[in-house]
PDB file of C-alpha atoms in Angstrom:
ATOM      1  CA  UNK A   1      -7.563 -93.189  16.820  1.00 69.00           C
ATOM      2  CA  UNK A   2      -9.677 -91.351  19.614  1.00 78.00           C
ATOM      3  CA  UNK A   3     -12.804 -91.649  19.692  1.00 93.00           C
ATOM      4  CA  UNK A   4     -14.927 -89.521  22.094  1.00 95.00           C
ATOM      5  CA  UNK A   5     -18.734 -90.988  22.678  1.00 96.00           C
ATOM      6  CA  UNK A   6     -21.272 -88.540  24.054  1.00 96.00           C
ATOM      7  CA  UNK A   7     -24.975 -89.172  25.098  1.00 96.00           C
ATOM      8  CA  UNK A   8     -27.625 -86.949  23.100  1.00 96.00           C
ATOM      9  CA  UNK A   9     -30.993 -86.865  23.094  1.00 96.00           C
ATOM     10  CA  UNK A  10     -30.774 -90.718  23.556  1.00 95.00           C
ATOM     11  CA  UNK A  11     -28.405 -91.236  21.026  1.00 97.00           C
ATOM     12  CA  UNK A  12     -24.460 -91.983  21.610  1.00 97.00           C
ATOM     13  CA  UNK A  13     -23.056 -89.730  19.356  1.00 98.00           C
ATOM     14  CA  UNK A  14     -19.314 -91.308  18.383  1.00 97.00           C
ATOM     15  CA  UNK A  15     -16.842 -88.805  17.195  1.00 97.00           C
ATOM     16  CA  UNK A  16     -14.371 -90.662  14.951  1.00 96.00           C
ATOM     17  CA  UNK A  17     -11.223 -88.991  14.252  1.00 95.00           C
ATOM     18  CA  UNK A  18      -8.043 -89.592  12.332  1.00 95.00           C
ATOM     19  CA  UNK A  19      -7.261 -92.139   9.566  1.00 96.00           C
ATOM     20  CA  UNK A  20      -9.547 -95.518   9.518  1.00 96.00           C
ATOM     21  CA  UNK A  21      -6.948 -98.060   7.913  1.00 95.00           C
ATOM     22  CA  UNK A  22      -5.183-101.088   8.413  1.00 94.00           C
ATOM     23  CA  UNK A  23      -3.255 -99.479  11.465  1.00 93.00           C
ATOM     24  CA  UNK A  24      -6.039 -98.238  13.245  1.00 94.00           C
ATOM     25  CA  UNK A  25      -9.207-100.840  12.935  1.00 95.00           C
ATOM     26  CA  UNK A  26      -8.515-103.022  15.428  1.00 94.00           C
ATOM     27  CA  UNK A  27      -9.211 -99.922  17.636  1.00 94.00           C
ATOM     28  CA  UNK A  28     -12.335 -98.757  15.997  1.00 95.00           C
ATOM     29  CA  UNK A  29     -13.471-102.131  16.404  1.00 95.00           C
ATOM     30  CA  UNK A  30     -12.855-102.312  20.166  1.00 95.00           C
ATOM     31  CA  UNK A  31     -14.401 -99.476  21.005  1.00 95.00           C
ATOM     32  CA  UNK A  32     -17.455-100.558  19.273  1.00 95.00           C
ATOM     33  CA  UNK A  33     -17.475-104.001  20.356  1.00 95.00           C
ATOM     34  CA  UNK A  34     -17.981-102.321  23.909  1.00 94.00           C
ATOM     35  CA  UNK A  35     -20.616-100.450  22.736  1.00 93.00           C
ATOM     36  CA  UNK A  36     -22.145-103.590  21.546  1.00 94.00           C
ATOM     37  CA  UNK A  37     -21.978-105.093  24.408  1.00 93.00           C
ATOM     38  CA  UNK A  38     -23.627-102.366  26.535  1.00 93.00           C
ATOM     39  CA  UNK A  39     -26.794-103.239  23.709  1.00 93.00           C
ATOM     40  CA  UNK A  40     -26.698 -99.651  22.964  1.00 90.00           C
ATOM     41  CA  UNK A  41     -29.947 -99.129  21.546  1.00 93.00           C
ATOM     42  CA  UNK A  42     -29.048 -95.941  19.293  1.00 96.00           C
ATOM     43  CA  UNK A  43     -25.624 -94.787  17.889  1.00 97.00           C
ATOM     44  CA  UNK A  44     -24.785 -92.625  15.790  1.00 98.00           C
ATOM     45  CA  UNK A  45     -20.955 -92.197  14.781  1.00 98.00           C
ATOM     46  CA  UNK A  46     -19.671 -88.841  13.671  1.00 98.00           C
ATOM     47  CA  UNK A  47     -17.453 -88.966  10.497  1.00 97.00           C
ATOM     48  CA  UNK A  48     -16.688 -85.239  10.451  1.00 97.00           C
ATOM     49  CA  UNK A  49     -12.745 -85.957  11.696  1.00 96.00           C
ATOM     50  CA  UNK A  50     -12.323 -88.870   9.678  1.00 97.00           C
ATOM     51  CA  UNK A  51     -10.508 -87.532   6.450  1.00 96.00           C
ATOM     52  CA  UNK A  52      -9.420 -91.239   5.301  1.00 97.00           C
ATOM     53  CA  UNK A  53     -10.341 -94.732   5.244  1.00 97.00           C
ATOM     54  CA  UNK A  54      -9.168 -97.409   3.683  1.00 97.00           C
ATOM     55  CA  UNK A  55     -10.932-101.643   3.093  1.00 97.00           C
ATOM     56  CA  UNK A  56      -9.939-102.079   6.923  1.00 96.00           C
ATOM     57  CA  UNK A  57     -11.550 -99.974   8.011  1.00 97.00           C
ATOM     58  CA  UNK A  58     -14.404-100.069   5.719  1.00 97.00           C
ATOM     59  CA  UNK A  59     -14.500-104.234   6.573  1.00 96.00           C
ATOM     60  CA  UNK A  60     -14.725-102.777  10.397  1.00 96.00           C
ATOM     61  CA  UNK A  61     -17.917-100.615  10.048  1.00 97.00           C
ATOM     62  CA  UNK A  62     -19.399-103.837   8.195  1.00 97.00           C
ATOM     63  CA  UNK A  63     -18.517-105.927  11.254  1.00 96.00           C
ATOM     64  CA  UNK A  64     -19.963-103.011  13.638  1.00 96.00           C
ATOM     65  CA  UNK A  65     -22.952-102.730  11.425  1.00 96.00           C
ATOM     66  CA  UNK A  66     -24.153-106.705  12.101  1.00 96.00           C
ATOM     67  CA  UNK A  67     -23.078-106.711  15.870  1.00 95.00           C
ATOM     68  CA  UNK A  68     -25.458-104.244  16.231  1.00 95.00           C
ATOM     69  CA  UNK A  69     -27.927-105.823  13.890  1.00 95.00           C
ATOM     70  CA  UNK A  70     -27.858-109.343  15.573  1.00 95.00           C
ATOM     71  CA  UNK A  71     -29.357-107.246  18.812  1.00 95.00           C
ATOM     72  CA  UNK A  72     -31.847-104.994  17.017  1.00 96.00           C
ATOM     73  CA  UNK A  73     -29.611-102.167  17.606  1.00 96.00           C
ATOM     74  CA  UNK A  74     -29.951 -98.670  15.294  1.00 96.00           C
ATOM     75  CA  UNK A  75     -26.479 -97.777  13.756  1.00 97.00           C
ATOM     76  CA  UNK A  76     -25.692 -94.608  11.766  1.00 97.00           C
ATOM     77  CA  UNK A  77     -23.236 -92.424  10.499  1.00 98.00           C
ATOM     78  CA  UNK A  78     -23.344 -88.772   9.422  1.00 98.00           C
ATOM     79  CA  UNK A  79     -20.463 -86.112   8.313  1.00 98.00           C
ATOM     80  CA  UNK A  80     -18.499 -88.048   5.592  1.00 98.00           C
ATOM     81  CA  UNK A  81     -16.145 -86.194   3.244  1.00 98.00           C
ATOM     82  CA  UNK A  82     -17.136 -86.367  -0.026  1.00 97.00           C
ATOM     83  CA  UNK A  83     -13.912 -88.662  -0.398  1.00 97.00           C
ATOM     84  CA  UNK A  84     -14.905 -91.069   2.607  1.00 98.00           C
ATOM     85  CA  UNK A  85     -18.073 -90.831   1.219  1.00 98.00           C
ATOM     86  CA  UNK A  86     -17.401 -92.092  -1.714  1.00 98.00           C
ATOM     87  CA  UNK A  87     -15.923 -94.941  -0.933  1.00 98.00           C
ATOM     88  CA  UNK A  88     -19.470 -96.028   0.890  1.00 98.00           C
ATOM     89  CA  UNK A  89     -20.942 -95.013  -2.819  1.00 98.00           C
ATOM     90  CA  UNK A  90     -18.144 -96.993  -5.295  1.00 97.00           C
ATOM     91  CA  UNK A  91     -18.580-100.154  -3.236  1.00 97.00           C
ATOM     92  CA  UNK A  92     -22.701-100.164  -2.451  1.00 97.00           C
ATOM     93  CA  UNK A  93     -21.999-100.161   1.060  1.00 97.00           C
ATOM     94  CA  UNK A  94     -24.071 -96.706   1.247  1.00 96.00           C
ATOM     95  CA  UNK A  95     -27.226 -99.130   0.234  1.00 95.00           C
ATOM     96  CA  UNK A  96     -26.177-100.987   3.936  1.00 95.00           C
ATOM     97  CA  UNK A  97     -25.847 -97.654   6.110  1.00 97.00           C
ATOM     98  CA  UNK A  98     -27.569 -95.320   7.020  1.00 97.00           C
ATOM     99  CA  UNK A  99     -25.894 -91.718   5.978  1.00 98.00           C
ATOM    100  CA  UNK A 100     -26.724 -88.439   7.084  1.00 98.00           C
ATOM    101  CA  UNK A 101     -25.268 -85.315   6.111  1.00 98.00           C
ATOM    102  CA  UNK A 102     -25.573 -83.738   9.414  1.00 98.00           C
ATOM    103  CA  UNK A 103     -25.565 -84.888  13.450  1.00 98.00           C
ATOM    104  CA  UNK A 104     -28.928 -82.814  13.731  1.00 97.00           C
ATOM    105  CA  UNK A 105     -30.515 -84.600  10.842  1.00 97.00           C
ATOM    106  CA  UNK A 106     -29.312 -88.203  12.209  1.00 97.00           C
ATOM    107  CA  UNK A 107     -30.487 -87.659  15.712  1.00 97.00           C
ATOM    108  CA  UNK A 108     -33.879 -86.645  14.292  1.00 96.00           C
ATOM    109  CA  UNK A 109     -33.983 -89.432  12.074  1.00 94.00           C
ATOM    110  CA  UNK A 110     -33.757 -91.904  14.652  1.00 92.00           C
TER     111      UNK A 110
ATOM    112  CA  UNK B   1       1.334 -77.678 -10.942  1.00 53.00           C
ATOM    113  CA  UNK B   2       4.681 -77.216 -10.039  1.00 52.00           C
ATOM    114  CA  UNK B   3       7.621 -78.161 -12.971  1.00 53.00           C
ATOM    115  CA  UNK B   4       9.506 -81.015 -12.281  1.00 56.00           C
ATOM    116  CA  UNK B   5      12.159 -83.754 -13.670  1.00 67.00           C
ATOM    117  CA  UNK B   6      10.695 -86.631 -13.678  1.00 87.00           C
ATOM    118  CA  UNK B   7      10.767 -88.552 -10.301  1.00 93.00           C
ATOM    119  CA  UNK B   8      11.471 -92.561 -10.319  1.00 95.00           C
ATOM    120  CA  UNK B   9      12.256 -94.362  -7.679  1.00 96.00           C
ATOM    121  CA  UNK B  10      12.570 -98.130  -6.257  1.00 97.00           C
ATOM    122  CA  UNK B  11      11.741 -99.106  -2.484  1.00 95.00           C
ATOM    123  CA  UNK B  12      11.644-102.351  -0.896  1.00 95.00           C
ATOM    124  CA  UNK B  13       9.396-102.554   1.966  1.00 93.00           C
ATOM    125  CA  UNK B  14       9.979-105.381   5.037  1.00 92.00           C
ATOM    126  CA  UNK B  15       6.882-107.285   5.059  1.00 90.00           C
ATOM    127  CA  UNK B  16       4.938-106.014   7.878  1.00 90.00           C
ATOM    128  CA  UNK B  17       1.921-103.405   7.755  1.00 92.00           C
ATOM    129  CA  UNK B  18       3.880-100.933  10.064  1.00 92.00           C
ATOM    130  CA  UNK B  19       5.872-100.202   6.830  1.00 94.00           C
ATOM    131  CA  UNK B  20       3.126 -99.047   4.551  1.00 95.00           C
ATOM    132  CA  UNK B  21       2.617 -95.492   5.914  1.00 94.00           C
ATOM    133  CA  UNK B  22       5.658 -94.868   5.764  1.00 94.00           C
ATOM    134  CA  UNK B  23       6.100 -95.684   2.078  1.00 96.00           C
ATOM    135  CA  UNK B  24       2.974 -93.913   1.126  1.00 97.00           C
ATOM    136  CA  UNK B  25       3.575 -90.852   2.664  1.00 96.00           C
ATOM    137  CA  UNK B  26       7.273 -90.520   0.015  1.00 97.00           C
ATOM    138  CA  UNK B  27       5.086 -91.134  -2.490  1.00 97.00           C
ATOM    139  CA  UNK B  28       2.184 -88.355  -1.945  1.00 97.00           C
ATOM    140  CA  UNK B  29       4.883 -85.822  -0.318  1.00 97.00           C
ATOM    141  CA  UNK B  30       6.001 -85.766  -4.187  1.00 95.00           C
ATOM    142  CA  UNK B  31       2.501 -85.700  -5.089  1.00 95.00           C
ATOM    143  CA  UNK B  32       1.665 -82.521  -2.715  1.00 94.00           C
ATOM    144  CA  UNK B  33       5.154 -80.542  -3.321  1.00 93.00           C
ATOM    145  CA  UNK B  34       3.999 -80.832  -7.426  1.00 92.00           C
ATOM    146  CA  UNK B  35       0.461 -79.230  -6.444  1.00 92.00           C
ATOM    147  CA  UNK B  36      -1.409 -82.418  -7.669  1.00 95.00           C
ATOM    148  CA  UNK B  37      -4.898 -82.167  -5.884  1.00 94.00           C
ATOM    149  CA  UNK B  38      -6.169 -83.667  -2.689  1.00 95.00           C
ATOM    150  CA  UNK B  39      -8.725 -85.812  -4.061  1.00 95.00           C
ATOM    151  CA  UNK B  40      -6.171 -87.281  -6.652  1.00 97.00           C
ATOM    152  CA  UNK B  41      -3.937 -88.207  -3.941  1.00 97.00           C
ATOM    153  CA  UNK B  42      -6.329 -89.874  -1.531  1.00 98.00           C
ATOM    154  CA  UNK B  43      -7.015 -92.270  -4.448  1.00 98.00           C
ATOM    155  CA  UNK B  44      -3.215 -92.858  -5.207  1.00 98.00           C
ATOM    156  CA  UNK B  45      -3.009 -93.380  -1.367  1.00 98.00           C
ATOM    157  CA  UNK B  46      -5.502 -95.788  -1.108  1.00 98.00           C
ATOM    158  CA  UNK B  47      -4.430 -97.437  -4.196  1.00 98.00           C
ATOM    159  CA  UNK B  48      -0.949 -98.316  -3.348  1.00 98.00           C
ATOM    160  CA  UNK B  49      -1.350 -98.591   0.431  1.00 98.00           C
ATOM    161  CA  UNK B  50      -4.594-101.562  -0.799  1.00 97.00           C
ATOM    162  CA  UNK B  51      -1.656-102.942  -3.571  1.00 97.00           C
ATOM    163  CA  UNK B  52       1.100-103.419  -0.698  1.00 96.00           C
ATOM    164  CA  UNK B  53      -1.219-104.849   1.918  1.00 95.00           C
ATOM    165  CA  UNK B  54      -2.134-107.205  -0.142  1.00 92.00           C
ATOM    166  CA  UNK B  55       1.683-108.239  -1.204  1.00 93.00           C
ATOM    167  CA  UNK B  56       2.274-108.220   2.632  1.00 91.00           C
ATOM    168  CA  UNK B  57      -0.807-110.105   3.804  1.00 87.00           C
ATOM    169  CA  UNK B  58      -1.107-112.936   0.529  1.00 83.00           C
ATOM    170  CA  UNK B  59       1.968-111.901  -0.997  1.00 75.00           C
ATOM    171  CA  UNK B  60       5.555-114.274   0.423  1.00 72.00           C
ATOM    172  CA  UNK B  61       5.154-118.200   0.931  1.00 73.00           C
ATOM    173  CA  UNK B  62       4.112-119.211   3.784  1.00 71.00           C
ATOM    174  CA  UNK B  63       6.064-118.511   7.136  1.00 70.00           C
ATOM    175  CA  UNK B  64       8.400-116.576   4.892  1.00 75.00           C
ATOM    176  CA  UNK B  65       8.811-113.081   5.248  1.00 77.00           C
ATOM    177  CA  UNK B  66       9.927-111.549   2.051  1.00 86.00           C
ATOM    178  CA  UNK B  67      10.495-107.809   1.047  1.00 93.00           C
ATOM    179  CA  UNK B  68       7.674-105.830  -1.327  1.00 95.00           C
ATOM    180  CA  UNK B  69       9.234-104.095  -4.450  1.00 97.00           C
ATOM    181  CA  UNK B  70       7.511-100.710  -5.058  1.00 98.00           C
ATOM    182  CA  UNK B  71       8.626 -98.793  -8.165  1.00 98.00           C
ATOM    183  CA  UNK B  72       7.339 -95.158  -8.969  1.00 98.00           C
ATOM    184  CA  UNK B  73       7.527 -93.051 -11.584  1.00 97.00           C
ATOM    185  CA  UNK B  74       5.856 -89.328 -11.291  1.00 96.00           C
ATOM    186  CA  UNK B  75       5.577 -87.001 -14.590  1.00 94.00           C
ATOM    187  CA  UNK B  76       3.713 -83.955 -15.143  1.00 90.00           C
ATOM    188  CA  UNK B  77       0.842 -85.729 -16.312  1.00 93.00           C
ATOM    189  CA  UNK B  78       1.086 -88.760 -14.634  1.00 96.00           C
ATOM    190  CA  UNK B  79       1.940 -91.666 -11.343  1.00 97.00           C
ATOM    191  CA  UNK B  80       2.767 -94.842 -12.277  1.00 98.00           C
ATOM    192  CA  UNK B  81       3.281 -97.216  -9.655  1.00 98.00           C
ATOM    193  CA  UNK B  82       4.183-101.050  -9.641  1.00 98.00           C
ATOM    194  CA  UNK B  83       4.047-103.226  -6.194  1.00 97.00           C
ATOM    195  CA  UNK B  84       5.872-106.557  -6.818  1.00 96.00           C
ATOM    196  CA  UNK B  85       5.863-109.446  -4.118  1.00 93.00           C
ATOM    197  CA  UNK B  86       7.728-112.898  -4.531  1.00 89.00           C
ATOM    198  CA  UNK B  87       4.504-114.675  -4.270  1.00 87.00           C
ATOM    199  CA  UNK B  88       2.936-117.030  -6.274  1.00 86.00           C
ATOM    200  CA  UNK B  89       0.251-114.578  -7.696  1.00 87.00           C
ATOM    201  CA  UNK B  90      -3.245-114.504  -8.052  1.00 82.00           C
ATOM    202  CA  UNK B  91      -5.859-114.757 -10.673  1.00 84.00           C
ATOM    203  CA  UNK B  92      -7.596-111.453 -10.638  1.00 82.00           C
ATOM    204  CA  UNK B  93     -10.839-112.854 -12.567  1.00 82.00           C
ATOM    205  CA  UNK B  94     -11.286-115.028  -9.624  1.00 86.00           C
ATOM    206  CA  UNK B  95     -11.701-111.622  -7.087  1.00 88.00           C
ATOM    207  CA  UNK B  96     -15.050-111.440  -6.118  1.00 92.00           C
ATOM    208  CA  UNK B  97     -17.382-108.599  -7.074  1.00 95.00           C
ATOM    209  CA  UNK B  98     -18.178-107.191  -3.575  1.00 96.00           C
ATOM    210  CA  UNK B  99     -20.768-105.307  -4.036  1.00 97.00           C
ATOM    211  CA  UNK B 100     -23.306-108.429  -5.336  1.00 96.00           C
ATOM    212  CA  UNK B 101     -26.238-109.691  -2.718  1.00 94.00           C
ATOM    213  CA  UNK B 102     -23.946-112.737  -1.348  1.00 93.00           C
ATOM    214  CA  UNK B 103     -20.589-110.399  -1.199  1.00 95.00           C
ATOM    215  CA  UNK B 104     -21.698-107.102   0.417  1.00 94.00           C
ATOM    216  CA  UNK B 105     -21.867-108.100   4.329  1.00 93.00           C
ATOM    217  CA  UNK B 106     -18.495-110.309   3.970  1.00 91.00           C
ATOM    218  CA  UNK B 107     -15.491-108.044   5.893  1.00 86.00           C
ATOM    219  CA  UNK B 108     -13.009-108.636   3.459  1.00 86.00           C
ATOM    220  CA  UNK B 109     -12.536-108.180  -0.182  1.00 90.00           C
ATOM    221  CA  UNK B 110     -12.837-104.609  -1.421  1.00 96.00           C
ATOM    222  CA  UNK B 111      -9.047-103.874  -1.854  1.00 96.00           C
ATOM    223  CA  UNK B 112      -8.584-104.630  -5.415  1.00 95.00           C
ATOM    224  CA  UNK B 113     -12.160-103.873  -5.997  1.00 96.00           C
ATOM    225  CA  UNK B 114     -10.972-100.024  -4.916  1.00 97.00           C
ATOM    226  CA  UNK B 115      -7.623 -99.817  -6.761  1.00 97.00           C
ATOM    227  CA  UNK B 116      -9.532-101.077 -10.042  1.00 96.00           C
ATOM    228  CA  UNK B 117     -12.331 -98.374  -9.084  1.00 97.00           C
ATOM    229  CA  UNK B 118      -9.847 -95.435  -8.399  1.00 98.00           C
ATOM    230  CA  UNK B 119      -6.755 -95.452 -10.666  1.00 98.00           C
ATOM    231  CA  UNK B 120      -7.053 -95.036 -14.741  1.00 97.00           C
ATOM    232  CA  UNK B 121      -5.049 -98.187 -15.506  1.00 97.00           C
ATOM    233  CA  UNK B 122      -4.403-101.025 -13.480  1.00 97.00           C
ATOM    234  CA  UNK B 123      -2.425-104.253 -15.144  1.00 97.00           C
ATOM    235  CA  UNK B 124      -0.953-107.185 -13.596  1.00 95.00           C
ATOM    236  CA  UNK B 125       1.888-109.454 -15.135  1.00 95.00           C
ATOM    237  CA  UNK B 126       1.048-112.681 -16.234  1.00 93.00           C
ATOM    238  CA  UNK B 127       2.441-114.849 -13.246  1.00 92.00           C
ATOM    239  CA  UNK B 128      -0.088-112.611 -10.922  1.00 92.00           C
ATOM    240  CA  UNK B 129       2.400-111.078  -8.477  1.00 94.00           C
ATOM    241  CA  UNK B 130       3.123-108.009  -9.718  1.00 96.00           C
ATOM    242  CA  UNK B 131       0.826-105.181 -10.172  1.00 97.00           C
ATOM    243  CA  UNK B 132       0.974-101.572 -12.611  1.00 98.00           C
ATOM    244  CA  UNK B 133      -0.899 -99.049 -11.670  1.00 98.00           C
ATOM    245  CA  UNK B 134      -1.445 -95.572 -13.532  1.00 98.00           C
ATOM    246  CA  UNK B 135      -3.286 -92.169 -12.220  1.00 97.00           C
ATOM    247  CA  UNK B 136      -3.470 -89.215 -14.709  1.00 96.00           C
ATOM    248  CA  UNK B 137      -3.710 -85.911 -13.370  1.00 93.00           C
ATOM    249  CA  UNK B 138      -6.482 -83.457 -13.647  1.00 71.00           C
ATOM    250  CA  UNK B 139      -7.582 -82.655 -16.960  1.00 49.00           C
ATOM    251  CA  UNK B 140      -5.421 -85.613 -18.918  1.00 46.00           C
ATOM    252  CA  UNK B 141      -7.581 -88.288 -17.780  1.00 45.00           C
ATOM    253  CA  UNK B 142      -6.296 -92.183 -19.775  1.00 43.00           C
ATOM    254  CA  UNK B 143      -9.844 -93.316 -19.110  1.00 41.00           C
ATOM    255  CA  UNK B 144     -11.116 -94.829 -22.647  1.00 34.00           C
TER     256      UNK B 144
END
């Protein structure tokens, strides 16, 4: 699971890629605990490579989502397949995220 | 979508997560040979790859490390699939709803919440350790 972080307009933009499931979460989640623990201020992870996901991996972004909220950090996510997407829909999580359609419209919205 | 015989089949899976891919991806390379559509099959993935985890993870007595039983069946119009573990079951009234206000920041505790969400049917025997699930393909939906 590679995940390639860039810097834009103030914003580290995450590009997720691959399967999020049981195999691969523990990886998500280190990768994000170090960008917890640089206090990034505003991330934004892009979904568009992510063409599965599984309750692993869904449990993960939870766990991202209130590291970043215990330091006032902005979290976000854009790109989802209408499948991934979904997912965030059936089980309310989309309530808890923010979800953009597009990395232009999530780096404005910031 | 493609013709076919009926496909059945019966696979015991070693109880360790490294197992499940493997598993799933018999099960949807049927599914993609017969034409059945993407969107079907991510559900039937996630379905079955949730139902084994959880045989794996809650499934065998403790320190024990006992085989999964998965049993398919594939027709034109529909998957059924069964995951078995030799565990002492669970009581599925008792699986939180995680969506509600107390539930929805908790890590755990969407897998059967999913597989009851994504597949038509979904039954589990009385002692709690086995579970039936069905998918109907497009257009034949056993939703009632």
């Amino acid at each position: 699971m590679p995940i390639n972080i860039e810097e834009k307009d103030g914003v580290k933009v995450c590009y997720a890629e691959g399967d999020i499931d049981i195999n691969s979460s523990p990886q998500v989640k280190k990768v994000f605990d170090k960008v917890v623990q640089a206090k990034s201020g505003k991330v934004l992870i892009n979904m568009k490579g992510v063409g599965y996901i599984d309750s692993s991996g869904l449990a993960t972004f939870v766990e991202v989502l209130k590291n970043f909220r215990a330091y006032g950090g902005k979290l976000k996510l854009c790109n989802l397949s209408s499948k991934v997407k979904s997912l965030f829909e059936i089980t309310k999580l989309e309530k808890l995220f923010d979800i953009s359609d597009t990395e232009e419209e999530a780096i404005k919205a910031f | 979508m493609a013709d076919a015989e009926d496909i059945k089949k019966k696979i015991e899976i070693p109880s360790e997560i490294k197992y499940i891919k493997k598993m799933s991806r018999e099960i949807l390379g049927h599914l993609e040979r017969l034409g059945i559509e993407e969107s079907i099959r991510f559900d039937i993935r996630l379905a079955v790859e949730e139902a084994v985890k959880n045989s794996i993870e809650h499934g065998p007595p403790q320190g024990q490390s006992l085989p999964v039983k998965v049993f398919y069946a594939i027709q034109r119009d529909k998957i059924e699939i069964s995951v078995e573990d030799r565990g002492e079951g669970f009581d599925m009234k008792k699986v939180p709803d995680p969506r509600t206000k107390d539930n929805i920041m908790r890590g755990d505790g969407r897998g059967v919440f999913l597989i009851h969400k994504l597949m038509d049917k979904v039954a589990y025997n009385k002692k709690g350790n086995k579970v039936t699930m069905t998918k109907f393909f497009k257009g034949l939906s056993g939703r009632v």
